[in-house]
Coordinates of C-alpha atoms and ligand atoms in Angstrom, one line a residue:
X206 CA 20.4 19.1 64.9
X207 CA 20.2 22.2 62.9
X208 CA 24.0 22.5 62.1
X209 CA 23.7 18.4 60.6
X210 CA 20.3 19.2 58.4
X211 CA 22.2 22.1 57.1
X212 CA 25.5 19.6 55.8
X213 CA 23.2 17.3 54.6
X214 CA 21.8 19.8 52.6
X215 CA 24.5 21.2 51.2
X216 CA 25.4 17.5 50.4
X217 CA 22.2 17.3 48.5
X218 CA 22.9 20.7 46.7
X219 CA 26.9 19.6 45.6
X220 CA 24.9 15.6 44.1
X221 CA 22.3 18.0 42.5
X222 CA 19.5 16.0 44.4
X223 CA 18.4 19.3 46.3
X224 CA 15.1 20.3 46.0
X225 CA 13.5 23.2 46.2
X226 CA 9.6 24.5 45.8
X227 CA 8.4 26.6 43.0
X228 CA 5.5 29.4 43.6
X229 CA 2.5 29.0 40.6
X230 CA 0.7 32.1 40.9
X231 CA -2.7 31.4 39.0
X232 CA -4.6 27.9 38.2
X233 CA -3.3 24.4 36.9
X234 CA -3.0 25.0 32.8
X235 CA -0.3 24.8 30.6
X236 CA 0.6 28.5 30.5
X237 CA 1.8 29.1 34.2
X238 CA 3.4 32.4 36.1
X239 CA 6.1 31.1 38.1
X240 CA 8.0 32.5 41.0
X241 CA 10.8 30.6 42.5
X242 CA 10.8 30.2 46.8
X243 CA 13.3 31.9 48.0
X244 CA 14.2 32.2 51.4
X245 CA 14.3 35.3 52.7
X246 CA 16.7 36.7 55.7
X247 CA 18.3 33.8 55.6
X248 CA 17.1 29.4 56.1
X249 CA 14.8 30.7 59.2
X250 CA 12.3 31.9 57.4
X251 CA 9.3 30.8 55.3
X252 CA 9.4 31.2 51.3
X253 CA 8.5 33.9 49.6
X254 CA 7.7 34.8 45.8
X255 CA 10.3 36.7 44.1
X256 CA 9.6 37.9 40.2
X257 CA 7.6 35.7 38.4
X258 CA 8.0 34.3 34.5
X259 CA 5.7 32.7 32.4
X260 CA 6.2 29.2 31.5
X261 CA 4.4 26.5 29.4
X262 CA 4.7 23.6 31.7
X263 CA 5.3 19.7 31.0
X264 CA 4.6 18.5 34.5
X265 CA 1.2 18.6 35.8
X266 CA -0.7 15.2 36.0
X267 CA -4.1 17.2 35.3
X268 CA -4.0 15.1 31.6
X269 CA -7.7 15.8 30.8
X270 CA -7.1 19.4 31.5
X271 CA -9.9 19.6 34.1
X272 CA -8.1 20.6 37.1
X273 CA -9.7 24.6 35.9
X274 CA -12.5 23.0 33.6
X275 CA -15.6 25.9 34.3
X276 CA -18.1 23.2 34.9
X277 CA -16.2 21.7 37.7
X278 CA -15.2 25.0 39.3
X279 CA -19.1 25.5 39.4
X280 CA -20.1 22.2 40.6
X281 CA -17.8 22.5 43.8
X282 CA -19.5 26.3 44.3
X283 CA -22.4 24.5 44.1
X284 CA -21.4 21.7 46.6
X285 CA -19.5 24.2 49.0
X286 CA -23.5 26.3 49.1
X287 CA -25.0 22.8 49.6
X288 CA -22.7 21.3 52.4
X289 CA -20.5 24.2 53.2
X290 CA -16.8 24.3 52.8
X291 CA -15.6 21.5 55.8
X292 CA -16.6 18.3 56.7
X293 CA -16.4 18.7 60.3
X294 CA -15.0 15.1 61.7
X295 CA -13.8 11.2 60.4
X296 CA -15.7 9.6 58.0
X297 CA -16.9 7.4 60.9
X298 CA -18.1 10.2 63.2
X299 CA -20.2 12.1 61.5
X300 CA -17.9 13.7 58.2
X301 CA -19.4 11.1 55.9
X302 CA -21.9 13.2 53.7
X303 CA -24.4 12.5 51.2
X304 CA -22.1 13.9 48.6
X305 CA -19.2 11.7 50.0
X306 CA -21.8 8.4 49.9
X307 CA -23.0 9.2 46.3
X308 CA -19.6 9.9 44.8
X309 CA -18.5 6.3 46.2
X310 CA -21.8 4.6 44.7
X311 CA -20.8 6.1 41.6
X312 CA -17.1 4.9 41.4
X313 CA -18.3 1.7 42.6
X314 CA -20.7 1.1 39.2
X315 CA -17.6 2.5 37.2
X316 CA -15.5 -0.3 38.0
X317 CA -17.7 -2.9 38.9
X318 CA -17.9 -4.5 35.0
X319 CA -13.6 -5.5 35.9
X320 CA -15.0 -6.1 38.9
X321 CA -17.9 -7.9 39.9
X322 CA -19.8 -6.4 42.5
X323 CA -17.7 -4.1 43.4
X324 CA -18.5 -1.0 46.4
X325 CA -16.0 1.8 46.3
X326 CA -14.7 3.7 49.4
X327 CA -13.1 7.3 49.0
X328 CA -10.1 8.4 50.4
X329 CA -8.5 11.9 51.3
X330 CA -5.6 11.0 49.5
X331 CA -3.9 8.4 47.3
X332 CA -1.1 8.0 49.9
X333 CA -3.9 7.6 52.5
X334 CA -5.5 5.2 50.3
X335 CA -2.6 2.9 50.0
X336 CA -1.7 2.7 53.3
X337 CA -4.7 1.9 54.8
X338 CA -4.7 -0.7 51.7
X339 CA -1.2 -2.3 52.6
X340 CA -1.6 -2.0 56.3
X341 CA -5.3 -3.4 56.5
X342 CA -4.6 -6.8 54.7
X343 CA -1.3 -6.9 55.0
X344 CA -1.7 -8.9 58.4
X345 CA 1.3 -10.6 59.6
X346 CA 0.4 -13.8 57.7
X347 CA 0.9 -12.2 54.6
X348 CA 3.4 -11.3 52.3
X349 CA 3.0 -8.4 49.9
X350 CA 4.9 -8.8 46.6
X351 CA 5.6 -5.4 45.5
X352 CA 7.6 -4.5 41.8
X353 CA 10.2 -2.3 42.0
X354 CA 9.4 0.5 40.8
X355 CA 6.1 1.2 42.8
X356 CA 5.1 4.6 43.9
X357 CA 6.6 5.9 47.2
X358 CA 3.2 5.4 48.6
X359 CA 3.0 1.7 47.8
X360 CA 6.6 1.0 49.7
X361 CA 5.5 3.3 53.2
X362 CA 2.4 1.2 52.9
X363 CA 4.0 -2.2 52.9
X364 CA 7.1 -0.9 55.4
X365 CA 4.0 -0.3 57.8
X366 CA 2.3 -3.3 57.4
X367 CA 2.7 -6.2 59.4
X368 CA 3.6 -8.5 56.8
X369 CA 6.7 -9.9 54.6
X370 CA 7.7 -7.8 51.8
X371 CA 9.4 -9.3 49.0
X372 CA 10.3 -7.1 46.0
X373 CA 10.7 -8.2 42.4
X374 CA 12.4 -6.0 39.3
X375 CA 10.2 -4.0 37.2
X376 CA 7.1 -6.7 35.4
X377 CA 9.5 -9.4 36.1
X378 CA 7.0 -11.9 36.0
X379 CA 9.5 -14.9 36.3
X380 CA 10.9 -13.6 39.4
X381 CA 7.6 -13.1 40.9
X382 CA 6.3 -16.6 39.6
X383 CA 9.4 -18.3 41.8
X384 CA 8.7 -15.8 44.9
X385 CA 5.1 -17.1 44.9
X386 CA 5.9 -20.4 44.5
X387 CA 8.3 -20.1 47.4
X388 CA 5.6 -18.4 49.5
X389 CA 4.5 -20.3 52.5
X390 CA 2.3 -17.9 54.0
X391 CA -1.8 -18.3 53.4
X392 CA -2.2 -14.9 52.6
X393 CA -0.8 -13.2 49.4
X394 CA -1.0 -9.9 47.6
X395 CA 0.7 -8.8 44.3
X396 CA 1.1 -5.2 44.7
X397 CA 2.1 -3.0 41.6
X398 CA 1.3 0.7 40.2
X399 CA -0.9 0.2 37.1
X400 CA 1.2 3.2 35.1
X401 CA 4.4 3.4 36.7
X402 CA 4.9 6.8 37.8
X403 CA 8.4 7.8 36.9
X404 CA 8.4 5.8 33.2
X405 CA 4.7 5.9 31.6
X406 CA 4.8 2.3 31.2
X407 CA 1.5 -0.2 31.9
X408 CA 2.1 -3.4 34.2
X409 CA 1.5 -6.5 32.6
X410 CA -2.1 -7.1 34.5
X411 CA -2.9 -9.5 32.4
X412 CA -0.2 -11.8 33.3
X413 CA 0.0 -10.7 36.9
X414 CA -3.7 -11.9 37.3
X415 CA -2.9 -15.2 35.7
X416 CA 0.1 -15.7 38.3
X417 CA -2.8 -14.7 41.5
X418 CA -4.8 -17.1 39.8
X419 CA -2.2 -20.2 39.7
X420 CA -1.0 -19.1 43.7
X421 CA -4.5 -17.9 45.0
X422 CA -2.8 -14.4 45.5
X423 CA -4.9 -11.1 45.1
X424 CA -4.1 -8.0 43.1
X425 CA -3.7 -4.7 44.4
X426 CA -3.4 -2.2 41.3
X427 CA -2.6 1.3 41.6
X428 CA -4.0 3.4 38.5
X429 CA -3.1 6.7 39.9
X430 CA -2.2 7.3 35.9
X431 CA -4.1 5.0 34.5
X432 CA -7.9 6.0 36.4
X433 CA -9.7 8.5 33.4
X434 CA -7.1 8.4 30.8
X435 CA -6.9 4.5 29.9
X436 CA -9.9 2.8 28.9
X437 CA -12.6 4.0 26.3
X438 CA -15.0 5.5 28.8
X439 CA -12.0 6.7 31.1
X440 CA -12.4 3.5 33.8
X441 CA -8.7 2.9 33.9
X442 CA -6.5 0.2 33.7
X443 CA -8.4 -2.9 34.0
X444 CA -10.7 -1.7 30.9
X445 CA -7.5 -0.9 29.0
X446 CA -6.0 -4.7 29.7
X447 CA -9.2 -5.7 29.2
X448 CA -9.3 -7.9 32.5
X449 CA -11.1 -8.0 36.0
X450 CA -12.1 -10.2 38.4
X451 CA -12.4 -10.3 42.1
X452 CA -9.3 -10.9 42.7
X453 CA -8.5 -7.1 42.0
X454 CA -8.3 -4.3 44.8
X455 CA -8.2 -1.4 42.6
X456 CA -6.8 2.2 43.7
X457 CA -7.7 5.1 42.0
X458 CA -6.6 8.7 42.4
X459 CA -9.2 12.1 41.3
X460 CA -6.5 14.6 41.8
X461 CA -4.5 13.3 38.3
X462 CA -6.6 12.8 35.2
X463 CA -9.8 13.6 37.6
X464 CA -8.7 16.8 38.0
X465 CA -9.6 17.3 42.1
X466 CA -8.3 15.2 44.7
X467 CA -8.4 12.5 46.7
X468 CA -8.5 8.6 45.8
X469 CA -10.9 5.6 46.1
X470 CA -10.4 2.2 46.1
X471 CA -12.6 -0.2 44.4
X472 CA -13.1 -4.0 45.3
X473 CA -15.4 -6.6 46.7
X474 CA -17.8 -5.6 49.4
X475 CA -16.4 -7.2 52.1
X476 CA -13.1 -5.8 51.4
X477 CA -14.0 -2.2 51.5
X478 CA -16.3 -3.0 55.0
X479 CA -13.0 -4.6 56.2
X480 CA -10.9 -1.1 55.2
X481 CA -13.7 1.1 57.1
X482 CA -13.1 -1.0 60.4
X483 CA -9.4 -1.6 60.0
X484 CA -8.2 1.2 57.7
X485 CA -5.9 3.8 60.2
X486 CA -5.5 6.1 57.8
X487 CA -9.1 5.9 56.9
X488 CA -10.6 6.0 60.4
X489 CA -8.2 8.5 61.7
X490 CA -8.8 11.8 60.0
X491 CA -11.0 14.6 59.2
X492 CA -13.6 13.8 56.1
X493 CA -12.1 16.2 52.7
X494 CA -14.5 18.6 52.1
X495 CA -18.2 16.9 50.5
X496 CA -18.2 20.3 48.6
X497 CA -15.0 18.5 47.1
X498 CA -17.1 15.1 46.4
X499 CA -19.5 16.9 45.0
X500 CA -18.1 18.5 42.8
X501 CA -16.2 14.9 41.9
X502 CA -19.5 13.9 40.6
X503 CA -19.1 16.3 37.7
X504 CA -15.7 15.3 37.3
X505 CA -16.8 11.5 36.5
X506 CA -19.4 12.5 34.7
X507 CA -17.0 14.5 32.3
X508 CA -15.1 12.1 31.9
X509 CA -17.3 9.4 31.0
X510 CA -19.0 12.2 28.5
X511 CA -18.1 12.5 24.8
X512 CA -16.0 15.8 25.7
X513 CA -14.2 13.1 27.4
X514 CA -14.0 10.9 24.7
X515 CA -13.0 14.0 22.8
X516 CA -10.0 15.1 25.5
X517 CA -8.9 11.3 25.8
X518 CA -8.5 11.2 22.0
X519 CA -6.4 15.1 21.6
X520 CA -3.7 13.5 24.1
X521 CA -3.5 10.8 22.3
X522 CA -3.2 12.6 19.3
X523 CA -0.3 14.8 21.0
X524 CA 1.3 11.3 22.5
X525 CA 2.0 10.5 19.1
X526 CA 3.3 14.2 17.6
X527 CA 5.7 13.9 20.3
X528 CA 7.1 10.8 20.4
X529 CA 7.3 10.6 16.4
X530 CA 8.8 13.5 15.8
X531 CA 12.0 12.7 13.3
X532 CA 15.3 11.9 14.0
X533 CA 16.4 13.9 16.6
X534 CA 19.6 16.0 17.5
X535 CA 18.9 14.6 21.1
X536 CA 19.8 10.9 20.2
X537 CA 23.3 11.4 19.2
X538 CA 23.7 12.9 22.7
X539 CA 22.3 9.8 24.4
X540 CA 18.8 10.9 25.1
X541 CA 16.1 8.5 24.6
X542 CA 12.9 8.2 24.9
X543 CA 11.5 5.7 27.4
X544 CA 8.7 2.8 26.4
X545 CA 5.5 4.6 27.1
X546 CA 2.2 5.0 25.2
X547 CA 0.8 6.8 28.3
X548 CA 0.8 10.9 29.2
X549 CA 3.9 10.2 30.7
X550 CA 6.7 10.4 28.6
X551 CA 10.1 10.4 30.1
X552 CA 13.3 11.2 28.3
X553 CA 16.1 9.3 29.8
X554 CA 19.6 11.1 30.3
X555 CA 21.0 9.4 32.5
X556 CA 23.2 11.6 35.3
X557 CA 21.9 14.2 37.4
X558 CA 23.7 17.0 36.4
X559 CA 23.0 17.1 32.6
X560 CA 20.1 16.4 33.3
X561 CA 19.7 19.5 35.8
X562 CA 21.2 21.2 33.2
X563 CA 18.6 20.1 29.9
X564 CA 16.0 21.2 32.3
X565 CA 17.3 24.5 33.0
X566 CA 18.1 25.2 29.1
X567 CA 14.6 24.5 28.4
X568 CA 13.9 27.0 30.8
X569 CA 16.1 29.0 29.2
X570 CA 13.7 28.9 26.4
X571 CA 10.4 29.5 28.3
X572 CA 9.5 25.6 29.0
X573 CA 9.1 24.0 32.6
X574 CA 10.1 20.3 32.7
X575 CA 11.3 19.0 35.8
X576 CA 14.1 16.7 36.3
X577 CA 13.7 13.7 38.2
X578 CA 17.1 11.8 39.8
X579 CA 17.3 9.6 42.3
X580 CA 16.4 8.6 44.6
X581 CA 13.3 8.5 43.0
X582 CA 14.3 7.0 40.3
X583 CA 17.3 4.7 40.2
X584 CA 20.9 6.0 40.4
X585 CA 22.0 6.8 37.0
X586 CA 18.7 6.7 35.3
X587 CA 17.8 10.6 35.8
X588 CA 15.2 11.8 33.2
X589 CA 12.7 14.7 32.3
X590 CA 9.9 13.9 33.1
X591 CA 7.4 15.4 30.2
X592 CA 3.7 15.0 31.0
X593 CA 1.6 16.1 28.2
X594 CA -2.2 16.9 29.1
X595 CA -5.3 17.1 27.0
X596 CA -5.4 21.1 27.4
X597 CA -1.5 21.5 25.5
X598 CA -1.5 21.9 22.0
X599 CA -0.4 20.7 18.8
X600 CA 2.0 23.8 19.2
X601 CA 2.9 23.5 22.5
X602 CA 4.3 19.8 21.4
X603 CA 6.1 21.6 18.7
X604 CA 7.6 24.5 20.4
X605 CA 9.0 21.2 23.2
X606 CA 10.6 19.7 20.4
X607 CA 12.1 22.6 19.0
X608 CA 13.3 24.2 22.2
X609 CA 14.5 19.8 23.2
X610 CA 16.7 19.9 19.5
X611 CA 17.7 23.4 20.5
X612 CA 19.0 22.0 23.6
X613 CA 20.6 18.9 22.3
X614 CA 22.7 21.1 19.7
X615 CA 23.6 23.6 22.5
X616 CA 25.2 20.7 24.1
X617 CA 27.1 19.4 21.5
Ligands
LIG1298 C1 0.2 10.5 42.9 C2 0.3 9.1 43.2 C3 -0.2 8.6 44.4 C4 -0.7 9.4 45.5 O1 -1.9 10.0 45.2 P1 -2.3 11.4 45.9 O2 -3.8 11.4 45.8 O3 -1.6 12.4 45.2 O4 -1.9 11.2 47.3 C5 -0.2 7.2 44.6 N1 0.3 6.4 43.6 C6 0.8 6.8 42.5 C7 1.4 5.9 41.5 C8 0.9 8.2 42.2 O5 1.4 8.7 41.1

């Protein structure tokens, strides 16, 4: 086995799709010390730092700038005294603490004017949280329609679940109108990422609800990108499209915008009760820390704050200083920028090696953007993937655009 994992790395490395981990020696901020992995004495053994470099990074989802926000590192000090540091067993044992139960209360009233009533249930994980999502009420009378481009977590979910999957290209609502109308089984769910991961773009919610509505289908939505950077108070997605309803089962992740980790997922009562019983991925694993939920709690509350009014309305303002920055050297090579009002703000290239290659000049030049190719995105549609957070600067926007034009006249 060894001898084939090492040729079909080496046929990774020659398509330029091989990855490879990166050391980040101090917290999650713009301004990073870097060492790369390397292996040393050969594949056997486990990564080490070499040399580290500084580098202002593009490609954390931490877009508040609260993932090293002094408050929060005291609130989860605070929680870890309170509860101590592990949770001990499942959520159903006896892992569920107070701290877990009152961070759920407290997502539940933040989502509950989209949707009414609604009791919120945390989750280790965003990937946990979809799966037990997919697989929990996608029974084997059910078909899930999922777009596209969903997060890799949405398509594990709906490969495990018992029910038919039918996919539909990116917000093609036409083609998902027909497969609904062609649907004979009783049970139906819409499936789609809120923000799509890879391109910064919103799903049409509003239109997608209006399609549930005419086929009695339900919504799942997940705002991984969306959950404390959309929305005037930071709710998300729902509040940005300005629609709700029961119809929704909304996923949210705290490790992005929230600054933490783990997820929740939002929705009527009986759904959540139906995802404690019938959730696997849920049921079967050890409670995240309540010194974690706890210090969640001063994560919500910051963003819900004016600071978080504040932060919401900097990365907005550094959105905009990006994306309408003049007429760049970088078109005339092909480069564009992708349709996105969001943190995420991709600039398609197109193949994998240039755009291996604009990646590396920008390293060049002290920036760290990552490249993403397929297959996470589609073949041919490689991009850097800029994410821009509320703790960059005007100057930090300034210094990408110079050292992007740099690299664009480099190449010509
Ligand atoms: C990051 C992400 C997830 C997974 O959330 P984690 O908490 O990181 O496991 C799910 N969906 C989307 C769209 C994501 O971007």
């Amino acid at each position: 086995m060894l001898e084939r994992l090492r040729e079909q790395l080496a046929e990774r490395e020659a398509q330029h799709t091989r990855r490879r981990l990166r050391i980040s020696m101090g917290p999650c901020q713009p301004q990073l010390q870097v060492a790369r992995a390397e292996l040393q004495g050969g594949d056997e053994l486990a990564p080490q730092a070499s040399e580290t470099k500084a580098l202002l990074a593009f490609c954390s989802n931490d877009y508040l700038g609260l993932a090293n926000h002094p408050e929060l590192i005291n609130a989860w000090a605070e929680g870890a005294r309170l509860y101590g540091v592990g949770s001990g067993a499942s959520h159903l044992i006896s892992g569920h603490s107070a701290a877990h139960a009152q961070l759920e209360s407290e997502l539940g009233h933040m989502q509950a004017p989209f949707i009414p009533g609604a009791r919120a249930l945390y989750f280790s994980t965003g990937y946990m949280a979809n799966l037990a999502v997919l697989t929990a009420l996608g029974s084997s009378d059910a078909t899930l329609f999922c777009d596209k481009l969903n997060h890799a977590s949405l398509i594990d979910g709906a490969l495990l679940a018992a029910a038919k999957v039918q996919r539909y290209p990116n917000a093609d609502m036409e083609r998902l109108a027909y497969q609904l109308q062609q649907c004979t089984t009783p049970l139906k769910l819409i499936v789609t990422d809120a923000v799509f991961s890879m391109d910064g773009s919103v799903a049409p919610l509003r239109e997608l609800l209006r399609l549930a509505e005419a086929h009695d289908a339900w919504v799942v939505v997940d705002d991984a990108h969306g959950f404390g950077v959309l929305g005037e108070r930071g709710q998300g997605s729902l509040a940005y499209c300005g629609v709700g309803g029961e119809r929704f089962i909304y996923m949210g992740t705290l490790g992005k915008a929230a600054g933490v980790a783990g997820a929740f997922v939002a929705a009527h009562p009986v759904i959540i009760e139906w995802l404690i019983n019938a959730g696997r991925s849920y049921i079967y694993t050890t409670a995240s820390s309540p010194a974690q939920a706890h210090a969640l709690l001063t994560s919500l509350r910051l963003i819900q704050s004016e600071e978080g009014v504040a932060r919401r309305a900097h990365l907005g303002a550094l959105i905009q200083r990006l994306r309408s920055s003049p007429d760049s050297p970088w078109a005339q090579r092909g480069w564009r920028w992708a349709e996105s009002i969001t943190a995420i703000q991709p600039l398609m290239v197109g193949d994998n090696a240039s755009t291996l290659a604009l990646s590396a000049q920008l390293e060049q030049q002290g920036l760290w953007v990552p490249a993403i190719r397929p297959p996470t995105v589609p073949i041919g549609t490689a991009r850097l993937r800029i994410t821009l957070s509320a703790s960059h600067t005007a100057a930090d926007v300034d210094q990408l655009l110079a050292a992007l034009a740099n690299a664009a006249m480099g190449a010509m």
